[in-house]
Coordinates of C-alpha atoms and ligand atoms in Angstrom, one line a residue:
X1 CA 1.7 -55.4 -26.4
X2 CA 1.1 -51.7 -26.8
X3 CA -1.4 -50.2 -29.1
X4 CA -2.4 -46.7 -29.8
X5 CA -6.1 -45.9 -29.8
X6 CA -7.6 -42.9 -31.4
X7 CA -11.0 -41.9 -30.2
X8 CA -13.1 -39.3 -32.0
X9 CA -10.1 -37.2 -32.9
X10 CA -8.5 -37.6 -29.5
X11 CA -5.4 -39.8 -29.3
X12 CA -5.3 -42.1 -26.3
X13 CA -2.3 -44.2 -25.4
X14 CA -3.4 -47.5 -24.0
X15 CA -1.3 -50.5 -23.2
X16 CA -3.1 -53.7 -23.7
X17 CA -1.5 -56.7 -22.0
X18 CA -2.6 -59.6 -24.2
X19 CA -1.0 -62.2 -21.9
X20 CA -4.2 -62.0 -19.7
X21 CA -6.4 -62.5 -22.8
X22 CA -7.7 -59.9 -25.2
X23 CA -10.9 -59.0 -23.5
X24 CA -9.4 -58.9 -20.0
X25 CA -6.4 -56.9 -21.4
X26 CA -8.7 -54.3 -23.0
X27 CA -10.8 -54.1 -19.8
X28 CA -7.8 -53.4 -17.7
X29 CA -6.4 -50.8 -20.0
X30 CA -9.7 -48.9 -20.1
X31 CA -10.3 -49.2 -16.4
X32 CA -6.8 -47.7 -15.8
X33 CA -7.4 -44.9 -18.3
X34 CA -10.7 -44.0 -16.6
X35 CA -9.3 -44.2 -13.0
X36 CA -6.2 -42.0 -13.7
X37 CA -8.2 -39.4 -15.6
X38 CA -6.8 -40.0 -19.1
X39 CA -10.4 -40.8 -20.1
X40 CA -12.3 -37.9 -18.6
X41 CA -15.9 -38.3 -17.3
X42 CA -18.4 -37.8 -20.2
X43 CA -15.9 -38.7 -22.9
X44 CA -17.7 -40.6 -25.7
X45 CA -16.1 -43.8 -26.7
X46 CA -15.8 -45.1 -30.2
X47 CA -18.3 -47.6 -31.4
X48 CA -17.4 -51.2 -30.8
X49 CA -16.9 -51.7 -34.6
X50 CA -14.6 -48.7 -34.9
X51 CA -12.5 -49.6 -31.9
X52 CA -12.3 -53.3 -32.9
X53 CA -11.0 -52.2 -36.3
X54 CA -8.4 -49.9 -34.8
X55 CA -7.1 -52.3 -32.3
X56 CA -7.3 -55.4 -34.6
X57 CA -9.6 -57.2 -32.2
X58 CA -12.9 -59.0 -32.9
X59 CA -15.9 -56.8 -32.4
X60 CA -17.4 -59.3 -29.9
X61 CA -14.3 -58.9 -27.7
X62 CA -14.7 -55.1 -27.6
X63 CA -18.5 -55.4 -26.9
X64 CA -17.8 -57.8 -24.1
X65 CA -15.2 -55.5 -22.5
X66 CA -17.7 -52.5 -22.8
X67 CA -20.5 -54.6 -21.2
X68 CA -18.2 -55.6 -18.3
X69 CA -17.1 -52.0 -17.7
X70 CA -20.8 -50.8 -17.9
X71 CA -21.7 -53.4 -15.4
X72 CA -18.9 -52.2 -13.1
X73 CA -20.0 -48.6 -13.4
X74 CA -16.9 -47.3 -15.3
X75 CA -18.9 -46.7 -18.5
X76 CA -22.5 -45.7 -19.2
X77 CA -24.5 -46.7 -22.3
X78 CA -27.4 -44.6 -23.5
X79 CA -29.5 -45.6 -26.4
X80 CA -28.8 -43.4 -29.3
X81 CA -25.8 -41.7 -27.8
X82 CA -23.4 -44.6 -27.6
X83 CA -21.0 -45.4 -24.7
X84 CA -19.4 -42.8 -22.5
X85 CA -17.1 -42.6 -19.5
X86 CA -19.2 -42.5 -16.3
X87 CA -19.1 -39.6 -13.9
X88 CA -17.0 -41.2 -11.2
X89 CA -16.1 -39.4 -8.0
X90 CA -12.5 -38.3 -8.3
X91 CA -10.2 -40.6 -6.4
X92 CA -7.4 -39.4 -4.3
X93 CA -4.3 -39.8 -6.3
X94 CA -1.8 -42.4 -5.0
X95 CA 1.1 -40.2 -6.0
X96 CA 2.2 -37.3 -4.0
X97 CA 1.2 -33.8 -5.1
X98 CA 4.0 -32.2 -7.0
X99 CA 5.9 -29.6 -4.9
X100 CA 5.2 -26.1 -6.2
X101 CA 8.4 -24.6 -7.5
X102 CA 7.7 -21.0 -6.6
X103 CA 5.2 -20.5 -3.9
X104 CA 3.8 -17.0 -3.7
X105 CA 4.1 -15.7 -0.1
X106 CA 0.9 -14.3 1.5
X107 CA 2.6 -10.9 1.6
X108 CA 4.6 -10.8 -1.5
X109 CA 7.4 -8.3 -1.0
X110 CA 10.0 -10.2 -3.0
X111 CA 12.4 -7.9 -4.8
X112 CA 12.7 -7.8 -8.5
X113 CA 9.2 -8.8 -9.5
X114 CA 6.9 -6.4 -11.3
X115 CA 3.1 -6.2 -10.6
X116 CA 2.2 -9.0 -13.0
X117 CA -1.5 -8.5 -12.2
X118 CA -1.2 -5.2 -14.1
X119 CA 0.2 -7.0 -17.2
X120 CA -1.2 -5.0 -20.2
X121 CA -3.4 -7.9 -21.3
X122 CA -5.6 -5.8 -23.6
X123 CA -2.7 -4.2 -25.4
X124 CA -0.9 -7.5 -25.6
X125 CA -4.0 -9.1 -27.1
X126 CA -4.3 -6.3 -29.7
X127 CA -0.7 -6.8 -30.7
X128 CA -1.1 -10.5 -30.8
X129 CA -4.2 -10.1 -33.1
X130 CA -2.3 -7.7 -35.4
X131 CA 0.7 -10.0 -35.6
X132 CA -1.4 -13.1 -36.3
X133 CA -3.6 -11.5 -38.9
X134 CA -0.8 -9.7 -40.8
X135 CA 2.3 -11.8 -40.5
X136 CA 3.2 -14.1 -43.4
X137 CA 3.2 -17.8 -42.6
X138 CA 7.0 -17.7 -42.6
X139 CA 6.9 -16.5 -39.1
X140 CA 5.9 -20.0 -38.0
X141 CA 9.1 -21.3 -39.7
X142 CA 12.6 -20.7 -38.5
X143 CA 14.1 -17.5 -37.0
X144 CA 17.5 -15.9 -37.2
X145 CA 19.5 -16.7 -34.0
X146 CA 20.0 -12.9 -33.6
X147 CA 16.3 -12.5 -33.3
X148 CA 13.4 -11.2 -35.4
X149 CA 14.3 -8.1 -37.4
X150 CA 11.0 -6.5 -36.4
X151 CA 11.9 -6.6 -32.7
X152 CA 15.5 -5.6 -33.2
X153 CA 14.3 -2.6 -35.2
X154 CA 11.7 -1.6 -32.6
X155 CA 14.2 -1.9 -29.8
X156 CA 16.9 0.1 -31.7
X157 CA 14.5 3.0 -31.8
X158 CA 13.1 2.5 -28.4
X159 CA 16.4 2.1 -26.6
X160 CA 17.9 5.1 -28.4
X161 CA 14.9 7.3 -27.5
X162 CA 14.4 6.3 -23.9
X163 CA 17.8 5.1 -22.7
X164 CA 20.3 6.9 -24.9
X165 CA 21.6 3.6 -26.2
X166 CA 23.5 3.8 -29.5
X167 CA 21.7 0.9 -31.2
X168 CA 21.1 -0.4 -34.7
X169 CA 19.2 -3.6 -35.4
X170 CA 22.4 -5.3 -36.6
X171 CA 24.0 -4.8 -33.2
X172 CA 21.2 -6.4 -31.3
X173 CA 20.8 -10.0 -30.3
X174 CA 17.5 -11.2 -28.7
X175 CA 17.9 -13.6 -25.8
X176 CA 15.7 -15.5 -23.4
X177 CA 16.2 -12.9 -20.7
X178 CA 19.3 -11.4 -19.1
X179 CA 20.1 -14.8 -17.6
X180 CA 20.8 -16.3 -21.0
X181 CA 22.5 -13.1 -22.3
X182 CA 25.1 -13.0 -19.5
X183 CA 25.8 -16.8 -19.9
X184 CA 26.3 -16.4 -23.7
X185 CA 28.6 -13.4 -23.3
X186 CA 30.6 -15.2 -20.6
X187 CA 31.1 -18.2 -22.9
X188 CA 32.2 -15.9 -25.8
X189 CA 34.6 -14.1 -23.5
X190 CA 36.1 -17.4 -22.4
X191 CA 36.6 -18.3 -26.1
X192 CA 38.5 -15.0 -26.6
X193 CA 40.8 -15.8 -23.8
X194 CA 39.3 -13.6 -21.1
X195 CA 39.7 -15.3 -17.8
X196 CA 38.8 -12.9 -15.1
X197 CA 35.5 -10.9 -14.8
X198 CA 34.7 -8.4 -12.1
X199 CA 31.2 -8.3 -10.6
X200 CA 29.7 -5.9 -8.1
X201 CA 29.9 -6.8 -4.4
X202 CA 27.2 -7.0 -3.2
X203 CA 25.6 -8.2 -6.4
X204 CA 23.1 -10.7 -7.8
X205 CA 24.1 -14.2 -6.7
X206 CA 22.6 -16.1 -9.5
X207 CA 24.5 -14.4 -12.3
X208 CA 27.8 -14.9 -10.5
X209 CA 27.1 -18.6 -10.7
X210 CA 26.2 -18.4 -14.4
X211 CA 29.4 -16.6 -15.2
X212 CA 31.5 -19.1 -13.2
X213 CA 29.9 -22.0 -14.9
X214 CA 30.9 -20.6 -18.2
X215 CA 34.5 -20.9 -17.0
X216 CA 35.4 -17.3 -15.9
X217 CA 37.0 -16.4 -12.6
X218 CA 34.9 -13.8 -10.8
X219 CA 36.5 -11.1 -8.7
X220 CA 34.5 -8.8 -6.5
X221 CA 34.1 -5.1 -7.3
X222 CA 33.2 -3.3 -4.1
X223 CA 30.3 -0.9 -4.1
X224 CA 29.5 2.2 -2.0
X225 CA 26.8 4.9 -2.1
X226 CA 28.3 6.1 -5.4
X227 CA 28.0 2.8 -7.1
X228 CA 30.8 0.4 -8.1
X229 CA 34.3 1.5 -7.0
X230 CA 35.8 1.6 -10.5
X231 CA 39.3 2.5 -9.4
X232 CA 39.7 -1.0 -8.0
X233 CA 39.7 -2.3 -11.6
X234 CA 43.1 -0.8 -12.5
X235 CA 46.0 -3.0 -12.0
X236 CA 43.9 -6.1 -11.8
X237 CA 43.9 -8.7 -14.7
X238 CA 40.3 -8.1 -15.4
X239 CA 39.0 -8.6 -18.9
X240 CA 35.4 -7.7 -18.4
X241 CA 33.2 -6.1 -15.7
X242 CA 29.5 -6.4 -15.0
X243 CA 27.8 -3.3 -13.6
X244 CA 24.3 -2.0 -12.8
X245 CA 25.0 1.8 -13.3
X246 CA 21.5 3.2 -13.4
X247 CA 20.4 1.4 -10.2
X248 CA 23.0 -0.8 -8.4
X249 CA 21.6 -4.2 -7.5
X250 CA 20.9 -4.4 -4.6
X251 CA 22.0 -1.2 -2.9
X252 CA 20.1 1.2 -5.3
X253 CA 23.0 3.6 -5.8
X254 CA 23.5 5.3 -9.1
X255 CA 27.0 5.2 -10.6
X256 CA 28.6 8.6 -10.0
X257 CA 29.4 10.6 -13.2
X258 CA 33.1 10.6 -12.4
X259 CA 33.0 6.8 -12.0
X260 CA 31.1 6.5 -15.3
X261 CA 34.0 8.3 -17.0
X262 CA 36.5 6.2 -15.1
X263 CA 34.9 3.1 -16.3
X264 CA 35.0 4.3 -19.9
X265 CA 38.6 5.2 -19.5
X266 CA 39.4 1.8 -18.0
X267 CA 37.7 0.1 -21.1
X268 CA 39.7 2.3 -23.5
X269 CA 43.0 1.7 -21.7
X270 CA 42.6 -2.0 -21.1
X271 CA 40.5 -3.1 -24.1
X272 CA 38.2 -4.7 -21.5
X273 CA 34.5 -5.1 -22.0
X274 CA 31.9 -3.4 -19.8
X275 CA 28.7 -5.4 -19.4
X276 CA 25.9 -3.0 -18.5
X277 CA 23.0 -4.6 -16.8
X278 CA 20.1 -2.1 -17.3
X279 CA 17.6 -4.4 -15.6
X280 CA 15.3 -1.7 -14.3
X281 CA 16.5 1.5 -16.0
X282 CA 13.0 2.5 -17.0
X283 CA 12.0 3.1 -13.4
X284 CA 13.3 6.4 -11.9
X285 CA 10.8 8.4 -9.9
X286 CA 12.5 11.6 -8.8
X287 CA 13.9 12.7 -12.2
X288 CA 14.7 11.3 -15.6
X289 CA 16.7 8.1 -15.6
X290 CA 20.4 8.5 -16.2
X291 CA 21.1 7.4 -19.7
X292 CA 22.8 4.2 -20.5
X293 CA 26.6 4.1 -20.1
X294 CA 26.7 2.4 -23.4
X295 CA 25.9 5.7 -25.1
X296 CA 29.3 7.0 -23.9
X297 CA 31.3 4.3 -25.6
X298 CA 29.3 1.9 -27.6
X299 CA 32.2 -0.1 -28.9
X300 CA 33.3 -1.1 -25.4
X301 CA 30.0 -1.8 -23.7
X302 CA 27.6 -4.7 -24.1
X303 CA 24.2 -3.3 -23.0
X304 CA 21.8 -5.9 -21.6
X305 CA 18.1 -5.2 -21.1
X306 CA 15.0 -7.3 -20.3
X307 CA 11.2 -7.3 -20.3
X308 CA 11.2 -9.1 -17.0
X309 CA 10.8 -6.0 -14.9
X310 CA 8.4 -4.2 -17.3
X311 CA 6.1 -7.0 -18.4
X312 CA 7.0 -10.1 -16.5
X313 CA 9.8 -12.7 -16.2
X314 CA 7.6 -15.4 -17.6
X315 CA 8.1 -13.9 -21.1
X316 CA 11.8 -14.7 -21.1
X317 CA 12.6 -11.9 -23.4
X318 CA 15.8 -9.9 -23.2
X319 CA 18.2 -8.1 -25.5
X320 CA 21.8 -7.3 -26.0
X321 CA 23.2 -4.3 -27.8
X322 CA 26.8 -5.3 -28.7
X323 CA 30.0 -3.9 -30.0
X324 CA 30.1 -5.1 -33.6
X325 CA 33.0 -7.5 -33.1
X326 CA 30.9 -9.5 -30.6
X327 CA 27.6 -9.8 -32.6
X328 CA 28.7 -12.8 -34.8
X329 CA 30.2 -14.9 -31.9
X330 CA 27.3 -14.2 -29.6
X331 CA 24.7 -15.0 -32.3
X332 CA 26.7 -18.2 -33.0
X333 CA 26.6 -19.0 -29.2
X334 CA 22.9 -18.4 -29.2
X335 CA 22.4 -20.8 -32.1
X336 CA 24.3 -23.5 -30.2
X337 CA 22.4 -22.8 -27.0
X338 CA 18.8 -23.0 -28.3
X339 CA 18.7 -21.9 -32.0
X340 CA 16.7 -18.7 -31.3
X341 CA 14.2 -17.3 -28.9
X342 CA 10.6 -18.1 -29.5
X343 CA 9.6 -15.9 -32.4
X344 CA 5.9 -15.0 -31.9
X345 CA 6.6 -13.4 -28.5
X346 CA 9.3 -11.3 -30.2
X347 CA 6.8 -10.1 -32.9
X348 CA 4.2 -9.3 -30.3
X349 CA 6.6 -7.3 -28.2
X350 CA 7.9 -5.5 -31.4
X351 CA 4.3 -4.5 -32.2
X352 CA 3.7 -3.4 -28.6
X353 CA 6.8 -1.2 -28.7
X354 CA 6.1 0.2 -32.2
X355 CA 2.5 1.1 -31.3
X356 CA 3.7 2.7 -28.1
X357 CA 1.7 0.3 -25.9
X358 CA 5.0 -0.5 -24.2
X359 CA 5.7 3.1 -23.3
X360 CA 2.1 3.6 -22.0
X361 CA 2.4 0.6 -19.8
X362 CA 5.8 1.7 -18.4
X363 CA 4.5 5.2 -17.7
X364 CA 1.5 3.8 -15.8
X365 CA 3.7 1.4 -13.9
X366 CA 6.1 4.2 -13.0
X367 CA 3.3 6.2 -11.4
X368 CA 2.1 3.2 -9.4
X369 CA 5.6 2.1 -8.3
X370 CA 6.5 5.6 -7.3
X371 CA 3.4 5.8 -5.0
X372 CA 4.4 2.5 -3.5
X373 CA 7.9 3.5 -2.9
X374 CA 6.6 6.7 -1.2
X375 CA 4.4 4.5 1.0
X376 CA 7.3 2.3 1.9
X377 CA 9.3 5.3 3.0
X378 CA 6.4 6.7 5.0
X379 CA 6.0 3.3 6.8
X380 CA 9.6 2.2 7.2
X381 CA 11.7 5.3 6.7
X382 CA 13.2 7.6 9.3
X383 CA 10.8 9.4 11.6
X384 CA 9.2 9.2 15.0
X385 CA 7.0 6.2 13.9
X386 CA 9.7 4.1 12.4
X387 CA 9.0 0.5 13.4
X388 CA 12.6 -0.3 14.2
X389 CA 14.5 3.0 15.0
X390 CA 17.8 3.2 13.3
X391 CA 17.1 1.1 10.3
X392 CA 18.0 2.8 7.0
X393 CA 16.4 2.7 3.6
X394 CA 19.1 2.9 0.9
X395 CA 19.2 4.0 -2.7
X396 CA 17.7 6.5 -5.0
X397 CA 14.0 6.7 -5.9
X398 CA 14.1 4.0 -8.6
X399 CA 13.5 0.4 -9.4
X400 CA 11.2 -2.1 -7.8
X401 CA 12.9 -2.7 -4.5
X402 CA 14.6 -1.0 -1.6
X403 CA 17.5 -2.2 0.5
X404 CA 16.9 -1.7 4.2
X405 CA 19.8 -2.2 6.6
X406 CA 19.0 -3.2 10.2
X407 CA 20.3 -1.1 13.2
X408 CA 23.3 -2.4 15.2
X409 CA 22.1 -3.9 18.4
X410 CA 18.7 -4.8 16.9
X411 CA 17.6 -8.1 15.5
X412 CA 19.9 -9.9 13.1
X413 CA 19.1 -10.5 9.5
X414 CA 18.5 -14.1 10.2
X415 CA 16.1 -13.4 13.0
X416 CA 14.1 -11.0 10.8
X417 CA 14.1 -13.5 7.9
X418 CA 12.9 -16.3 10.1
X419 CA 10.1 -14.1 11.5
X420 CA 9.1 -13.0 7.9
X421 CA 8.9 -16.7 6.8
X422 CA 6.7 -17.4 9.8
X423 CA 4.4 -14.5 9.1
X424 CA 4.2 -15.3 5.3
X425 CA 6.1 -12.2 4.3
X426 CA 8.4 -12.7 1.3
X427 CA 11.5 -10.5 1.4
X428 CA 15.2 -11.4 0.6
X429 CA 18.2 -11.3 2.9
X430 CA 21.3 -9.3 1.9
X431 CA 23.8 -11.8 3.2
X432 CA 23.6 -14.1 0.2
X433 CA 24.4 -11.3 -2.2
X434 CA 28.0 -10.7 -0.9
X435 CA 30.9 -12.4 -2.7
X436 CA 33.3 -11.9 0.2
X437 CA 33.2 -13.3 3.7
X438 CA 33.5 -11.1 6.7
X439 CA 31.4 -8.5 8.5
X440 CA 28.7 -7.0 6.4
X441 CA 25.8 -4.9 7.3
X442 CA 22.6 -6.9 8.0
X443 CA 19.7 -6.0 5.8
X444 CA 16.7 -7.1 3.8
X445 CA 15.6 -6.3 0.3
X446 CA 11.9 -5.3 0.1
X447 CA 10.2 -5.4 -3.2
X448 CA 7.2 -3.0 -3.6
X449 CA 6.0 -4.0 -7.1
X450 CA 4.9 -7.6 -6.8
X451 CA 1.7 -7.4 -4.8
X452 CA -1.5 -6.2 -6.4
X453 CA -2.5 -2.6 -5.6
X454 CA -5.0 -3.9 -3.1
X455 CA -2.6 -6.3 -1.3
X456 CA 0.4 -3.9 -1.0
X457 CA -0.6 -1.8 2.0
X458 CA -1.4 -4.9 4.1
X459 CA 1.9 -6.5 3.1
X460 CA 3.7 -3.3 4.2
X461 CA 1.7 -3.2 7.5
X462 CA 2.6 -6.8 8.2
X463 CA 6.3 -6.1 7.7
X464 CA 6.1 -2.9 9.8
X465 CA 4.4 -4.6 12.7
X466 CA 6.8 -7.5 12.6
X467 CA 9.7 -5.0 12.9
X468 CA 7.9 -3.1 15.7
X469 CA 7.6 -6.3 17.7
X470 CA 11.4 -6.7 17.4
X471 CA 11.9 -3.2 18.7
X472 CA 9.7 -3.9 21.7
X473 CA 11.6 -7.1 22.4
X474 CA 14.9 -5.3 22.1
X475 CA 13.7 -2.7 24.6
X476 CA 12.7 -5.4 27.0
X477 CA 16.1 -7.0 26.9
X478 CA 18.0 -6.3 30.1
X479 CA 20.9 -3.9 29.6
X480 CA 24.1 -5.7 30.8
Ligands
LIG501 C1 20.2 -7.5 -11.3 C2 19.3 -8.1 -12.3 N1 19.7 -8.2 -13.5 C3 18.9 -8.7 -14.5 C4 17.7 -9.3 -14.2 C5 16.8 -9.9 -15.2 O1 16.9 -11.2 -15.4 P1 16.0 -11.9 -16.5 O2 15.9 -11.1 -17.8 O3 16.8 -13.2 -16.8 O4 14.7 -12.3 -16.0 C6 17.3 -9.3 -12.8 C7 16.0 -10.0 -12.5 O5 15.9 -10.5 -11.4 C8 18.1 -8.7 -11.9 O6 17.8 -8.7 -10.6

């Protein structure tokens, strides 16, 4: 028999097995609750009269169970303050510790993560307070699948001002990050009989999977130092293409102006959709960021942005600026996926943007990340002290990571990654980002944003000395 027991405003679920007798059943249930921590040390228990009434037991039965547990040391009774759970030493749990999903490496050089220790907590708190004190109670009700109008309005201004995006609130759909946005778009494209989508090669591995799972066939679009090789789209039966024009992931190239125009021309001629992943477009260190491609031809580009690189991926806040014809179908897909993105976070971000706290945070982050990239180049870039001569740092001064290719004749990517794991250095290998098999350069992606200010130089030193050791080893190898 199962009964629910409510103690002093705290609900406690107890299962009382009456087969063993009422008193014994209650004793066992309470013993179990104390041992597994559901009843925390110091918790006050209800009076015997109250508990008996709640459980439908005789008061004497409850008293006897309390006395037994007091005698066994599970409970304590103090005159005047009732019965409470005793302060037992914590027992080792019989069940295994849950495996942490995402272990932070000692030296966190994982690409793509911002410095979350620098999250603008004070500004976020001020925005939260403003939202909670001024918002009508309706904000706790339901939300439009397209997203809160406050955030869509703030983003329309912000993206127009900072990224040259042609945006109006009615073209924007708020999503739970880029991850959801690309999945929703892929689903809508499938419904409109698009079958083939081109994605940059190398490119992000996870999003390829998302697009495939939606039912599209992915074809690789090769990349060189001028970004995606757009001319490869012509002639192919491609209905949509995903690109990272401001800062190609992972090579760090910027899409060449001629290729930007070629991409626009492709979209005009074929009616295909360009999906612009502007994942870290806010971060350019040597000049102003190139504006969004979407501004060139808003009716042929779906512009996708995210707060994951500016504030943190845990917020799960992203946005799409869509050609008008796609807004309805994408909002409908969003409704069927999860109704809408959590609304309070949307309002807080809207306030942060509207009061320019978002701009201030990005400006401060930009300065910090720029210094970190400079330090990375000084430690790992070309020069007499380069830890592994011949390795190359690719890409423009932008974003949160750098691609480093390894010199021919030096250690393999696998060897470097194995050594990094051993030394607690979190970097990513390039190999898994290729769509195509065959000979590809070996390389690692080094993120410079994730560690705290304090931890970053040591992380870089750890990586540099690991690479230096490889160099010494290579020199010791006999030349055959
Ligand atoms: C290439 C690229 N696009 C987009 C994103 C943003 O993803 P999300 O908004 O789902 O966190 C990332 C983050 O890792 C990325 O690397």
